Amino acid sequence: MDISPKDFCSKFAPICQKEKEADILLNAMQQRNCSKGDILLEPGQTNDTLYLVWSGSLTVSLHQENVTIELGSILPGGWTGELGFIEPGPVTATVMAEEDTSLLCLDQDGLQELLDKDPDIVIQLLHTFSLSLAERLRATKQHVFKQIAEDNFRLSKGAPSDKPGRWYKYLGRKLMGISGERS
Amino acid sequence: MNLTKCLNQIPAFSDFTADEIDMLAQAMATREYPEGHVFIKEKKSCDGMYLILEGEVVVTRERENGGVDILDRLGNGELFGLISLIDHGVRSATCTATNQVTAAYLPRSAFQLLYQAHTHFGYHFQHMIARQLAHDTMIYNDALMHGIANKNKYHAYHAIKFTRTYKGPERREISRRDKDRRNNISPKIVQD
């Protein structure tokens, strides 16, 4: 797979629009191929690498006991692993190759190389991911709050209640617990 | 509380240099807000970030069938509205002062000026926002999974309860006859 900076710019326009920057980015990245059905990321793993889909597609899903929630597909020009790339840590969703897929990978060493060569590219990268994360977070919040509303409606048998539901209690604990700096 | 000193103590700004902290402090406007002041309204857009220097802010969300849920309580040295610096969408919760609050406000316009003029400041700030978003996304993913697990338990509990109480048509008939026998109700004998 030989990728030119021009092709990179046309496919990943939100990340990079100049061929010179694309060339620097491509030099900092590695290529990886996945066969259909290969699991790229799954809960329990730790990840610090960003994956850009060059060709093929990936599916993202959440699994809990016997329930699976399909979060969607990542098509060429899309990316995954940005959570771990920004904040290295445990993987929360399962990412699987839906078909034979070619990926471009950027790990923390590659990020450092980019920071040394051209920090503006990294800023643009982070800005793009932040916007994408904000959009995804909004969608996930809507999903969570919809579930909370259904849960509360069921528990209160349809009557409005002032008591916080179990989900809110859990969410509150997590929100306050995870950012240790909070007083 | 002194704004520069406060910014220096916040872990989220630990990557920032002293000059960057000074620049940020100069771009922020400090003022007092009365009890009940609504900083951010749910389903409305917001155009800046707040840092609480003194006081308390409650984060709430309205329920669909009425009432309000408290999501969080924020105190001295805590930030809110950070995401609105880059995201122009509507907010998912309301932030209200529960007492008199002294807060420093960074408008989006001031942030953009700083961000465009200073590469390293831009990088540190973008990284901080991205990190905050990554944290929140992980929490909400986790909450989603927690909710699904609870829902499964609810359905499993009711499935077990159902199988224990459900007797099927044949067993239901037997239990009816048993009940009749216990109540000394003998079957009617029809004589010709």
CSV table of C-alpha atoms in Angstrom, one decimal:
chain,number,residue,atom,x,y,z
A,1,MET,CA,0.0,0.0,0.0
A,2,ASP,CA,1.6,3.2,-1.2
A,3,ILE,CA,-0.1,6.3,0.0
A,4,SER,CA,0.7,9.7,-1.4
A,5,PRO,CA,0.3,12.9,0.6
A,6,LYS,CA,-2.2,14.1,-1.9
A,7,ASP,CA,-4.4,11.0,-1.4
A,8,PHE,CA,-4.0,11.4,2.4
A,9,CYS,CA,-5.3,15.0,2.2
A,10,SER,CA,-8.3,14.1,0.1
A,11,LYS,CA,-9.3,11.3,2.5
A,12,PHE,CA,-8.5,12.9,5.8
A,13,ALA,CA,-9.3,16.6,5.0
A,14,PRO,CA,-10.5,17.4,8.6
A,15,ILE,CA,-7.1,16.3,9.9
A,16,CYS,CA,-4.8,17.7,7.3
A,17,GLN,CA,-5.2,19.9,4.2
A,18,LYS,CA,-1.6,20.6,3.2
A,19,GLU,CA,0.5,18.0,1.3
A,20,LYS,CA,3.6,19.0,3.2
A,21,GLU,CA,1.9,18.4,6.5
A,22,ALA,CA,0.5,15.1,5.2
A,23,ASP,CA,4.0,14.0,4.3
A,24,ILE,CA,5.2,14.7,7.8
A,25,LEU,CA,2.2,12.8,9.2
A,26,LEU,CA,2.6,9.8,6.9
A,27,ASN,CA,6.3,9.5,8.0
A,28,ALA,CA,5.3,9.4,11.6
A,29,MET,CA,2.6,6.7,11.0
A,30,GLN,CA,2.8,2.9,10.4
A,31,GLN,CA,0.6,0.8,8.2
A,32,ARG,CA,-1.3,-2.2,9.3
A,33,ASN,CA,-3.7,-4.7,7.6
A,34,CYS,CA,-6.6,-6.5,9.3
A,35,SER,CA,-8.5,-9.5,7.9
A,36,LYS,CA,-12.3,-9.7,8.1
A,37,GLY,CA,-13.3,-10.6,11.6
A,38,ASP,CA,-10.0,-9.6,13.3
A,39,ILE,CA,-10.5,-7.8,16.6
A,40,LEU,CA,-8.5,-4.6,16.6
A,41,LEU,CA,-9.5,-3.4,20.1
A,42,GLU,CA,-11.5,-5.0,22.9
A,43,PRO,CA,-12.3,-4.2,26.6
A,44,GLY,CA,-9.5,-5.3,28.9
A,45,GLN,CA,-6.8,-4.1,26.6
A,46,THR,CA,-4.9,-0.9,27.0
A,47,ASN,CA,-4.5,1.3,24.0
A,48,ASP,CA,-2.4,4.4,23.2
A,49,THR,CA,-2.5,4.2,19.4
A,50,LEU,CA,-4.7,6.1,16.9
A,51,TYR,CA,-6.0,4.2,13.9
A,52,LEU,CA,-7.1,5.8,10.7
A,53,VAL,CA,-9.1,3.7,8.3
A,54,TRP,CA,-7.6,3.9,4.8
A,55,SER,CA,-9.7,1.2,3.1
A,56,GLY,CA,-12.3,-1.4,4.3
A,57,SER,CA,-14.4,-0.8,7.4
A,58,LEU,CA,-14.5,-1.4,11.2
A,59,THR,CA,-17.5,-2.0,13.5
A,60,VAL,CA,-17.7,-0.5,17.0
A,61,SER,CA,-19.9,-2.2,19.6
A,62,LEU,CA,-20.4,-2.4,23.4
A,63,HIS,CA,-21.0,-5.8,25.0
A,64,GLN,CA,-22.5,-6.5,28.4
A,65,GLU,CA,-23.4,-10.0,29.4
A,66,ASN,CA,-25.7,-11.1,26.5
A,67,VAL,CA,-26.5,-7.6,25.2
A,68,THR,CA,-24.6,-6.0,22.4
A,69,ILE,CA,-25.1,-2.4,21.3
A,70,GLU,CA,-23.8,-1.6,17.9
A,71,LEU,CA,-22.4,1.9,18.0
A,72,GLY,CA,-21.7,2.1,14.3
A,73,SER,CA,-19.2,1.5,11.5
A,74,ILE,CA,-16.0,3.4,10.8
A,75,LEU,CA,-15.5,3.8,7.0
A,76,PRO,CA,-12.4,5.0,5.0
A,77,GLY,CA,-11.5,8.5,6.2
A,78,GLY,CA,-12.7,7.7,9.8
A,79,TRP,CA,-10.7,6.9,12.8
A,80,THR,CA,-10.8,5.0,16.1
A,81,GLY,CA,-8.6,4.7,19.2
A,82,GLU,CA,-8.6,8.4,19.8
A,83,LEU,CA,-9.7,8.0,23.5
A,84,GLY,CA,-6.6,5.9,24.3
A,85,PHE,CA,-4.4,8.1,22.1
A,86,ILE,CA,-5.4,11.2,24.0
A,87,GLU,CA,-5.6,9.5,27.4
A,88,PRO,CA,-3.8,6.1,27.3
A,89,GLY,CA,-6.0,3.7,29.3
A,90,PRO,CA,-8.3,0.7,29.1
A,91,VAL,CA,-10.4,0.2,26.0
A,92,THR,CA,-14.1,0.6,26.5
A,93,ALA,CA,-15.6,-0.8,23.2
A,94,THR,CA,-14.9,-3.7,20.8
A,95,VAL,CA,-13.6,-2.7,17.4
A,96,MET,CA,-13.7,-5.4,14.7
A,97,ALA,CA,-12.8,-5.5,11.0
A,98,GLU,CA,-16.0,-5.8,9.1
A,99,GLU,CA,-14.0,-6.7,5.9
A,100,ASP,CA,-10.3,-6.8,4.9
A,101,THR,CA,-9.1,-3.4,6.2
A,102,SER,CA,-6.0,-1.2,5.8
A,103,LEU,CA,-5.1,1.1,8.7
A,104,LEU,CA,-2.6,3.9,9.4
A,105,CYS,CA,-1.5,3.9,13.0
A,106,LEU,CA,0.0,6.7,15.1
A,107,ASP,CA,1.4,5.7,18.5
A,108,GLN,CA,2.9,7.9,21.3
A,109,ASP,CA,6.4,7.8,19.7
A,110,GLY,CA,4.9,9.0,16.5
A,111,LEU,CA,3.1,11.8,18.3
A,112,GLN,CA,6.3,12.9,20.0
A,113,GLU,CA,8.0,12.9,16.6
A,114,LEU,CA,5.2,15.1,15.2
A,115,LEU,CA,5.4,17.5,18.2
A,116,ASP,CA,9.1,18.0,17.5
A,117,LYS,CA,8.7,18.5,13.8
A,118,ASP,CA,5.5,20.5,13.5
A,119,PRO,CA,3.3,21.1,16.6
A,120,ASP,CA,0.6,22.8,14.5
A,121,ILE,CA,-0.3,19.5,13.0
A,122,VAL,CA,-0.7,18.0,16.5
A,123,ILE,CA,-2.9,21.0,17.5
A,124,GLN,CA,-5.1,20.5,14.4
A,125,LEU,CA,-5.2,16.7,15.1
A,126,LEU,CA,-6.3,17.3,18.7
A,127,HIS,CA,-8.9,19.9,17.7
A,128,THR,CA,-10.4,17.6,15.1
A,129,PHE,CA,-10.6,14.7,17.7
A,130,SER,CA,-12.0,17.0,20.3
A,131,LEU,CA,-14.9,18.1,18.0
A,132,SER,CA,-15.5,14.4,17.1
A,133,LEU,CA,-15.4,13.4,20.8
A,134,ALA,CA,-17.8,16.2,21.7
A,135,GLU,CA,-20.2,15.0,19.1
A,136,ARG,CA,-19.9,11.4,20.2
A,137,LEU,CA,-20.2,12.3,23.9
A,138,ARG,CA,-23.4,14.2,23.2
A,139,ALA,CA,-24.8,11.1,21.4
A,140,THR,CA,-23.8,8.8,24.3
A,141,LYS,CA,-25.2,11.2,26.8
A,142,GLN,CA,-28.5,11.2,24.9
A,143,HIS,CA,-28.5,7.4,25.0
A,144,VAL,CA,-27.7,7.3,28.7
A,145,PHE,CA,-30.3,10.0,29.6
A,146,LYS,CA,-32.9,8.2,27.5
A,147,GLN,CA,-32.2,5.0,29.4
A,148,ILE,CA,-32.3,6.9,32.7
A,149,ALA,CA,-35.7,8.3,31.8
A,150,GLU,CA,-37.0,4.8,30.9
A,151,ASP,CA,-35.5,3.4,34.1
A,152,ASN,CA,-37.0,6.1,36.3
A,153,PHE,CA,-40.4,5.8,34.6
A,154,ARG,CA,-40.4,2.1,35.2
A,155,LEU,CA,-39.3,2.3,38.9
A,156,SER,CA,-41.8,5.1,39.7
A,157,LYS,CA,-44.5,3.3,37.7
A,158,GLY,CA,-45.1,6.4,35.6
A,159,ALA,CA,-45.4,8.8,38.5
A,160,PRO,CA,-43.0,11.8,38.6
A,161,SER,CA,-40.4,11.3,41.4
A,162,ASP,CA,-38.0,13.6,43.2
A,163,LYS,CA,-35.7,10.8,44.2
A,164,PRO,CA,-32.6,10.4,42.0
A,165,GLY,CA,-32.6,7.2,40.0
A,166,ARG,CA,-29.9,4.5,40.4
A,167,TRP,CA,-28.3,5.6,37.2
A,168,TYR,CA,-27.9,9.2,38.3
A,169,LYS,CA,-26.5,8.1,41.6
A,170,TYR,CA,-24.0,5.9,39.8
A,171,LEU,CA,-23.2,8.6,37.3
A,172,GLY,CA,-22.8,11.2,40.0
A,173,ARG,CA,-20.4,8.9,42.0
A,174,LYS,CA,-18.3,8.3,38.8
A,175,LEU,CA,-18.2,11.9,37.8
A,176,MET,CA,-17.1,13.0,41.2
A,177,GLY,CA,-14.8,10.0,41.7
A,178,ILE,CA,-12.9,10.0,38.5
A,179,SER,CA,-11.6,13.6,38.7
A,180,GLY,CA,-9.7,13.3,42.0
A,181,GLU,CA,-8.9,17.0,42.1
A,182,ARG,CA,-12.4,17.9,42.9
A,183,SER,CA,-12.9,19.0,46.5
B,1,MET,CA,-8.6,33.7,45.8
B,2,ASN,CA,-5.8,35.0,43.5
B,3,LEU,CA,-6.6,33.8,39.9
B,4,THR,CA,-3.0,32.9,38.9
B,5,LYS,CA,-2.4,31.0,42.1
B,6,CYS,CA,-5.7,29.2,41.6
B,7,LEU,CA,-4.8,28.2,38.0
B,8,ASN,CA,-1.5,26.9,39.2
B,9,GLN,CA,-3.1,24.6,41.7
B,10,ILE,CA,-5.5,23.0,39.2
B,11,PRO,CA,-4.1,19.6,38.0
B,12,ALA,CA,-5.6,20.2,34.5
B,13,PHE,CA,-3.2,23.1,34.0
B,14,SER,CA,-0.2,21.3,35.3
B,15,ASP,CA,1.4,21.1,31.8
B,16,PHE,CA,1.1,24.9,31.3
B,17,THR,CA,4.2,27.0,31.8
B,18,ALA,CA,4.2,30.0,34.2
B,19,ASP,CA,3.9,32.4,31.1
B,20,GLU,CA,1.0,30.5,29.7
B,21,ILE,CA,-0.8,30.6,33.1
B,22,ASP,CA,-0.2,34.4,33.2
B,23,MET,CA,-1.6,34.8,29.7
B,24,LEU,CA,-4.7,32.8,30.6
B,25,ALA,CA,-5.2,34.7,33.8
B,26,GLN,CA,-5.1,38.0,31.9
B,27,ALA,CA,-7.6,36.8,29.4
B,28,MET,CA,-10.1,35.8,32.1
B,29,ALA,CA,-12.6,38.2,33.7
B,30,THR,CA,-13.4,37.7,37.4
B,31,ARG,CA,-16.7,38.7,38.9
B,32,GLU,CA,-19.3,37.8,41.5
B,33,TYR,CA,-22.5,36.1,40.7
B,34,PRO,CA,-25.6,36.1,43.0
B,35,GLU,CA,-27.2,32.9,44.4
B,36,GLY,CA,-29.5,31.3,41.8
B,37,HIS,CA,-27.5,32.7,38.8
B,38,VAL,CA,-27.7,30.4,35.8
B,39,PHE,CA,-24.3,30.1,34.2
B,40,ILE,CA,-25.2,27.5,31.6
B,41,LYS,CA,-28.7,26.5,30.6
B,42,GLU,CA,-29.6,23.0,29.4
B,43,LYS,CA,-30.4,22.8,25.7
B,44,LYS,CA,-28.9,26.3,25.1
B,45,SER,CA,-25.5,27.1,23.8
B,46,CYS,CA,-22.7,28.5,25.9
B,47,ASP,CA,-19.8,30.6,24.8
B,48,GLY,CA,-17.1,30.3,27.4
B,49,MET,CA,-15.5,28.5,30.3
B,50,TYR,CA,-15.9,29.3,34.1
B,51,LEU,CA,-13.5,28.7,36.9
B,52,ILE,CA,-15.0,28.8,40.4
B,53,LEU,CA,-12.8,30.8,42.8
B,54,GLU,CA,-15.3,30.8,45.7
B,55,GLY,CA,-18.8,29.3,46.2
B,56,GLU,CA,-20.7,26.3,44.9
B,57,VAL,CA,-22.4,25.5,41.5
B,58,VAL,CA,-24.9,22.7,41.1
B,59,VAL,CA,-25.1,20.8,37.9
B,60,THR,CA,-28.7,19.6,37.1
B,61,ARG,CA,-30.7,18.0,34.4
B,62,GLU,CA,-34.4,18.1,33.8
B,63,ARG,CA,-36.4,14.9,33.7
B,64,GLU,CA,-38.7,14.3,30.8
B,65,ASN,CA,-41.7,13.6,33.1
B,66,GLY,CA,-40.9,16.6,35.4
B,67,GLY,CA,-38.5,17.2,38.3
B,68,VAL,CA,-34.8,17.8,38.3
B,69,ASP,CA,-31.8,15.5,39.0
B,70,ILE,CA,-28.6,16.7,40.5
B,71,LEU,CA,-25.6,15.4,38.5
B,72,ASP,CA,-22.8,17.1,40.4
B,73,ARG,CA,-21.8,19.8,42.8
B,74,LEU,CA,-18.8,21.9,41.9
B,75,GLY,CA,-16.6,23.9,44.4
B,76,ASN,CA,-13.6,26.1,44.6
B,77,GLY,CA,-11.0,25.5,41.8
B,78,GLU,CA,-13.3,23.5,39.5
B,79,LEU,CA,-14.0,24.3,35.9
B,80,PHE,CA,-17.1,24.0,33.9
B,81,GLY,CA,-18.1,25.0,30.3
B,82,LEU,CA,-14.7,23.9,29.1
B,83,ILE,CA,-16.1,22.0,26.1
B,84,SER,CA,-18.0,25.0,24.9
B,85,LEU,CA,-14.7,26.7,24.0
B,86,ILE,CA,-14.5,24.4,20.9
B,87,ASP,CA,-18.0,23.0,20.6
B,88,HIS,CA,-20.8,25.3,19.5
B,89,GLY,CA,-23.6,22.7,20.2
B,90,VAL,CA,-26.2,22.9,23.0
B,91,ARG,CA,-25.3,22.0,26.5
B,92,SER,CA,-26.7,18.8,28.2
B,93,ALA,CA,-27.0,20.2,31.8
B,94,THR,CA,-27.8,23.4,33.7
B,95,CYS,CA,-25.2,25.0,36.0
B,96,THR,CA,-26.6,27.2,38.8
B,97,ALA,CA,-25.0,29.1,41.7
B,98,THR,CA,-26.3,27.7,45.0
B,99,ASN,CA,-24.8,30.6,46.9
B,100,GLN,CA,-22.8,33.8,46.1
B,101,VAL,CA,-20.1,32.6,43.6
B,102,THR,CA,-16.9,34.3,42.6
B,103,ALA,CA,-15.9,32.9,39.2
B,104,ALA,CA,-13.4,33.7,36.4
B,105,TYR,CA,-14.8,33.6,32.9
B,106,LEU,CA,-12.9,32.9,29.7
B,107,PRO,CA,-15.0,33.8,26.6
B,108,ARG,CA,-14.5,31.7,23.4
B,109,SER,CA,-13.3,34.8,21.5
B,110,ALA,CA,-10.5,35.4,24.0
B,111,PHE,CA,-9.6,31.7,23.9
B,112,GLN,CA,-9.4,31.7,20.1
B,113,LEU,CA,-7.1,34.7,20.1
B,114,LEU,CA,-4.7,33.1,22.6
B,115,TYR,CA,-4.9,29.8,20.8
B,116,GLN,CA,-4.0,31.2,17.4
B,117,ALA,CA,-1.2,33.4,18.6
B,118,HIS,CA,0.7,30.9,20.8
B,119,THR,CA,1.4,27.4,19.4
B,120,HIS,CA,2.4,25.8,22.7
B,121,PHE,CA,-0.5,27.4,24.6
B,122,GLY,CA,-2.8,26.1,21.9
B,123,TYR,CA,-1.4,22.6,22.1
B,124,HIS,CA,-1.6,22.5,25.9
B,125,PHE,CA,-5.2,23.8,25.9
B,126,GLN,CA,-6.3,21.5,23.1
B,127,HIS,CA,-4.8,18.5,24.9
B,128,MET,CA,-6.5,19.5,28.1
B,129,ILE,CA,-9.9,19.7,26.4
B,130,ALA,CA,-9.4,16.5,24.5
B,131,ARG,CA,-8.4,14.8,27.8
B,132,GLN,CA,-11.5,16.1,29.6
B,133,LEU,CA,-13.7,14.8,26.7
B,134,ALA,CA,-12.0,11.4,26.7
B,135,HIS,CA,-12.6,11.2,30.5
B,136,ASP,CA,-16.3,12.1,30.1
B,137,THR,CA,-16.8,9.8,27.2
B,138,MET,CA,-15.3,6.9,29.2
B,139,ILE,CA,-17.6,7.7,32.2
B,140,TYR,CA,-20.7,7.8,30.0
B,141,ASN,CA,-19.8,4.6,28.2
B,142,ASP,CA,-19.3,3.0,31.6
B,143,ALA,CA,-22.7,4.3,32.8
B,144,LEU,CA,-24.3,3.0,29.6
B,145,MET,CA,-22.8,-0.5,30.3
B,146,HIS,CA,-23.8,-0.3,34.0
B,147,GLY,CA,-27.4,0.6,33.0
B,148,ILE,CA,-27.5,-2.3,30.5
B,149,ALA,CA,-26.3,-4.7,33.2
B,150,ASN,CA,-29.0,-3.4,35.6
B,151,LYS,CA,-31.6,-3.7,32.9
B,152,ASN,CA,-30.5,-7.3,32.3
B,153,LYS,CA,-30.8,-8.0,36.0
B,154,TYR,CA,-34.3,-6.5,36.1
B,155,HIS,CA,-35.4,-8.7,33.2
B,156,ALA,CA,-33.7,-11.8,34.6
B,157,TYR,CA,-35.4,-11.2,38.0
B,158,HIS,CA,-38.8,-10.9,36.4
B,159,ALA,CA,-38.1,-13.9,34.2
B,160,ILE,CA,-37.4,-16.0,37.3
B,161,LYS,CA,-40.4,-14.6,39.1
B,162,PHE,CA,-42.6,-15.4,36.1
B,163,THR,CA,-41.3,-19.0,35.8
B,164,ARG,CA,-42.0,-19.6,39.5
B,165,THR,CA,-45.5,-18.2,39.4
B,166,TYR,CA,-46.5,-19.4,36.0
B,167,LYS,CA,-47.9,-22.9,36.2
B,168,GLY,CA,-49.0,-23.5,32.7
B,169,PRO,CA,-52.6,-24.4,31.7
B,170,GLU,CA,-52.6,-28.0,33.1
B,171,ARG,CA,-51.0,-27.2,36.4
B,172,ARG,CA,-53.4,-24.2,36.7
B,173,GLU,CA,-56.4,-26.6,36.4
B,174,ILE,CA,-55.0,-28.9,39.1
B,175,SER,CA,-54.4,-26.1,41.5
B,176,ARG,CA,-58.0,-24.9,40.9
B,177,ARG,CA,-59.3,-28.4,41.8
B,178,ASP,CA,-57.0,-28.4,44.9
B,179,LYS,CA,-58.4,-25.0,45.9
B,180,ASP,CA,-62.0,-26.3,45.5
B,181,ARG,CA,-61.2,-29.3,47.5
B,182,ARG,CA,-59.7,-27.2,50.3
B,183,ASN,CA,-62.8,-25.0,50.3
B,184,ASN,CA,-65.0,-28.2,50.5
B,185,ILE,CA,-66.7,-27.4,47.3
B,186,SER,CA,-67.7,-30.8,45.8
B,187,PRO,CA,-68.2,-31.1,42.1
B,188,LYS,CA,-71.8,-30.9,41.1
B,189,ILE,CA,-73.5,-34.2,40.4
B,190,VAL,CA,-76.0,-33.9,37.7
B,191,GLN,CA,-78.8,-36.5,38.0
B,192,ASP,CA,-81.1,-37.5,35.2
